[in-house]
CSV table of C-alpha atoms and ligand atoms in Angstrom, one decimal:
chain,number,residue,atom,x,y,z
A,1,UNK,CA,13.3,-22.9,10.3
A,2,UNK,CA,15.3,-19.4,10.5
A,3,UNK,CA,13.7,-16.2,11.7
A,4,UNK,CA,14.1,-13.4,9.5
A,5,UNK,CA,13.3,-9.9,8.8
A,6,UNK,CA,11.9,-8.9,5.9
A,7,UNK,CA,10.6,-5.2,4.5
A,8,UNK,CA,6.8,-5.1,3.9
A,9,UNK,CA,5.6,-1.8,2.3
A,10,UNK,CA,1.8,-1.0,2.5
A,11,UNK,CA,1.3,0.9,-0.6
A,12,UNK,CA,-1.0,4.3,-1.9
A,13,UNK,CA,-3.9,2.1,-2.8
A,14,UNK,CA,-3.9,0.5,0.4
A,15,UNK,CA,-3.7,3.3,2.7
A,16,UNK,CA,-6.3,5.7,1.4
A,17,UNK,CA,-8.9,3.0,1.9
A,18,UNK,CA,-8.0,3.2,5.6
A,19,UNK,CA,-6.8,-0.6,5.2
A,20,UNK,CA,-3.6,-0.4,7.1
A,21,UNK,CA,-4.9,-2.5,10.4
A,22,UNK,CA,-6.8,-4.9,8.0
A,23,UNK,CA,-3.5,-5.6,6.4
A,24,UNK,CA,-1.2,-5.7,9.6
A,25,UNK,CA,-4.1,-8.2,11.1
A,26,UNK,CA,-2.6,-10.6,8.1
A,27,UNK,CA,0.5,-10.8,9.2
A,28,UNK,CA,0.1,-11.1,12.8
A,29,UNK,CA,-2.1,-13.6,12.4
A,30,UNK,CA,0.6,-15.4,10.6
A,31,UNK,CA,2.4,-14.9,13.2
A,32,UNK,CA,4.3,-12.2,12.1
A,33,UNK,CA,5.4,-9.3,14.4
A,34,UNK,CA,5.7,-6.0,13.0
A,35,UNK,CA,8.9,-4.9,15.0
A,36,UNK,CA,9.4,-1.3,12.8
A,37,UNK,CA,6.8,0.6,10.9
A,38,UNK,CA,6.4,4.2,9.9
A,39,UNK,CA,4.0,5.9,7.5
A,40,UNK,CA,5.6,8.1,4.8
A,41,UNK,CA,5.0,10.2,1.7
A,42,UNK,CA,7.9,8.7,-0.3
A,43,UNK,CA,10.1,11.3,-2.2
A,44,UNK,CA,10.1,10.5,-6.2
A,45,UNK,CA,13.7,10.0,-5.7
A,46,UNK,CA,13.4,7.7,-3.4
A,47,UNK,CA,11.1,5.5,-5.5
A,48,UNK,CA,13.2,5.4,-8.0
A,49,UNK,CA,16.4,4.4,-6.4
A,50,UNK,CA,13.7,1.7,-4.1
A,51,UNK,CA,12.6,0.4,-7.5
A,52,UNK,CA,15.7,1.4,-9.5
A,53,UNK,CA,16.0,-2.8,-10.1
A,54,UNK,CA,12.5,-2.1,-12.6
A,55,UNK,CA,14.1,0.8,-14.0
A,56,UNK,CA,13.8,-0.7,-17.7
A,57,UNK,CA,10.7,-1.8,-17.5
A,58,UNK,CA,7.8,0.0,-19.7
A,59,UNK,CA,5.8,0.2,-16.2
A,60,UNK,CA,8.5,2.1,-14.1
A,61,UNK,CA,7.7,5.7,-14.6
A,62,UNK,CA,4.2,4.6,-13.6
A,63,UNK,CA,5.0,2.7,-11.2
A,64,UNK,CA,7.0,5.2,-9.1
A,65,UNK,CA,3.8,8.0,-9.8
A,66,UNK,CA,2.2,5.4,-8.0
A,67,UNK,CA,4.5,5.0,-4.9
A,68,UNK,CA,4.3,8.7,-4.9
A,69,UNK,CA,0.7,9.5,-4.9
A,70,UNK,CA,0.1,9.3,-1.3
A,71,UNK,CA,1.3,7.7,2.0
A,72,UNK,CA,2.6,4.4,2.5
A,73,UNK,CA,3.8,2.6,5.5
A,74,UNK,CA,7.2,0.6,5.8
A,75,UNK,CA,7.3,-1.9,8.0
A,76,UNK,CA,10.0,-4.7,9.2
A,77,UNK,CA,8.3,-7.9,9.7
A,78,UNK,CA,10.1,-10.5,11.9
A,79,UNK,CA,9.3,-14.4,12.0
A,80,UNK,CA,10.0,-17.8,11.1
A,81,UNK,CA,11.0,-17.8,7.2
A,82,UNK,CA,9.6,-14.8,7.3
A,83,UNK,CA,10.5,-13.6,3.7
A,84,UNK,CA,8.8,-16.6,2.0
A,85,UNK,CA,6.2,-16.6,4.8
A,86,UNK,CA,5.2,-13.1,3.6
A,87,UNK,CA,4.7,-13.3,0.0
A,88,UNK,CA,2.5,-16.3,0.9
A,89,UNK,CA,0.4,-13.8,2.8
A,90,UNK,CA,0.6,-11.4,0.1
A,91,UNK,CA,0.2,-13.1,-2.5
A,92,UNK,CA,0.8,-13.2,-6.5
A,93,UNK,CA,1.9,-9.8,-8.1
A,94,UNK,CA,-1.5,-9.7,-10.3
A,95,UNK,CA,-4.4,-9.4,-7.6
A,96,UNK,CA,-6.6,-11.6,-10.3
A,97,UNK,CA,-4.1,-14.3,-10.3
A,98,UNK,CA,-3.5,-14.5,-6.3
A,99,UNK,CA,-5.1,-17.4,-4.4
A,100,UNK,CA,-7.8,-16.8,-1.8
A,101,UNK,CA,-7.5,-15.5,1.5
A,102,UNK,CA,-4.5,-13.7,0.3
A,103,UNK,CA,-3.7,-9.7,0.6
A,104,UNK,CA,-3.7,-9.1,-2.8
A,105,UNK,CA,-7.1,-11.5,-3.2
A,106,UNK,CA,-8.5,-9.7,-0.8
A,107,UNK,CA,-7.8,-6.4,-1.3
A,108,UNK,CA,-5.5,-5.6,-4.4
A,109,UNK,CA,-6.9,-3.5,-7.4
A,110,UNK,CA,-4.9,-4.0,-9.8
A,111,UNK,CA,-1.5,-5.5,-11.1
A,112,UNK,CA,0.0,-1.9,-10.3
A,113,UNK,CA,-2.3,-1.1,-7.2
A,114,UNK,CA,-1.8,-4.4,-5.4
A,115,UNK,CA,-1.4,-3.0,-2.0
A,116,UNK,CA,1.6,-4.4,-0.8
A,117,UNK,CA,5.4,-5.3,-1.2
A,118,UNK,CA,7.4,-7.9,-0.1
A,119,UNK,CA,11.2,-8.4,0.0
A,120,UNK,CA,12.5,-11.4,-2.3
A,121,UNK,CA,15.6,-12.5,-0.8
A,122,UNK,CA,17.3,-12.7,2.3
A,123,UNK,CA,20.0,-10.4,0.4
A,124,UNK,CA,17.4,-8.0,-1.0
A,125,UNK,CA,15.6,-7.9,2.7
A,126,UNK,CA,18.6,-6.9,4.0
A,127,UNK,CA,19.0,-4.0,1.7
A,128,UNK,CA,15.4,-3.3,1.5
A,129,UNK,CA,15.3,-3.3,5.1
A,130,UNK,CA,18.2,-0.3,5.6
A,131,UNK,CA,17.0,1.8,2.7
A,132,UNK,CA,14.2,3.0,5.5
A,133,UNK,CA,15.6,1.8,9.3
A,134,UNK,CA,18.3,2.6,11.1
A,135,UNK,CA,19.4,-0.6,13.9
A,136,UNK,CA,17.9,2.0,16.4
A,137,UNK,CA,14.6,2.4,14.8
A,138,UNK,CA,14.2,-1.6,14.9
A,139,UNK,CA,12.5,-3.3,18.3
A,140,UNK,CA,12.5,-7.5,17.9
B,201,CMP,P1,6.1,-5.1,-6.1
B,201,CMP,O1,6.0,-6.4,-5.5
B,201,CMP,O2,6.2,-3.9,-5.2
B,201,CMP,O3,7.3,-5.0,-7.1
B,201,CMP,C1,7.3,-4.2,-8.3
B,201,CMP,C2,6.0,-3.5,-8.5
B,201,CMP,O4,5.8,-3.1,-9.8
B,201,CMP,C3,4.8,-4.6,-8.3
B,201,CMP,O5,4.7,-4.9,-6.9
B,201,CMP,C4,3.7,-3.8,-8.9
B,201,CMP,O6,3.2,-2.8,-8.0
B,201,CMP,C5,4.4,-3.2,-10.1
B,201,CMP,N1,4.2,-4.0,-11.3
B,201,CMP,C6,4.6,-5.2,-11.5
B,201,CMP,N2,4.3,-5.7,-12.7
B,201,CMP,C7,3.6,-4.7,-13.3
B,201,CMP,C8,2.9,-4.5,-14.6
B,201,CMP,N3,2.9,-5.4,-15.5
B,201,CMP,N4,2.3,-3.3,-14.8
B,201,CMP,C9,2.3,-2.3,-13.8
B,201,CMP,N5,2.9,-2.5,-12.6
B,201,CMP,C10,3.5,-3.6,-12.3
């Protein structure tokens, strides 16, 4: 087992149903800790260059309206495997295909709204991870 960091983002959906702690209780009871988080009206550019990986897909202008419609909160999530660890937590991408007792299960809308994201890789945490936090702003 490795500890790792890994970016969650609590997304639009999520935070204006006031779900923030419900979601942050997931992870620390995975044992998770939440060592950096801020809450942030994302810029449209900075949607775009976050999901500029999507930027073919049909979904992508929608998809960054989305990240833009209101506040979410990035986080850096530290534990053991913690980038696997937290898209177990989270769950599949379509809230109707994710398994029980998962985020998304619990409290995703849609495949769009789906509340939260979760790095992939260690190499896309990494970069995920210093698109919003400087060393400074991170506490392990
Ligand atoms: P996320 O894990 O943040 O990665 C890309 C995001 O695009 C995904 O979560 C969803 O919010 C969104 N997404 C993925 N697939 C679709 C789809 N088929 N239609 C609309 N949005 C999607």
């Amino acid at each position: 087992m490795t500890v790792e960091r890994t970016l969650s983002i609590i997304k639009p959906d999520a935070t204006h149903r006031n779900l923030t702690g419900k979601i942050n209780a997931f992870f620390e009871d995975a044992d998770l800790r939440i060592i950096a988080q801020k809450r942030l009206l994302l810029t449209r550019q900075q949607a775009e260059a976050f999901y500029a990986v999507h930027a073919e897909r049909s979904f992508y202008g929608e998809l960054c309206n989305y990240m833009t419609s209101g506040p979410v909160v990035v986080q850096v999530l530290q534990g053991e495997d913690a980038i696997a660890r937290n898209r177990q937590i989270m769950g599949a991408t379509n809230p109707a295909n994710a398994d029980e007792g998962t985020i998304r299960k619990e409290v995703g809308v849609n495949v769009q709204e789906n509340s939260v994201h979760g790095s992939d890789s260690p190499e896309n945490a990494a970069k995920e991870i210093a698109f919003f936090f400087s060393e400074t702003e991170i506490v392990g």
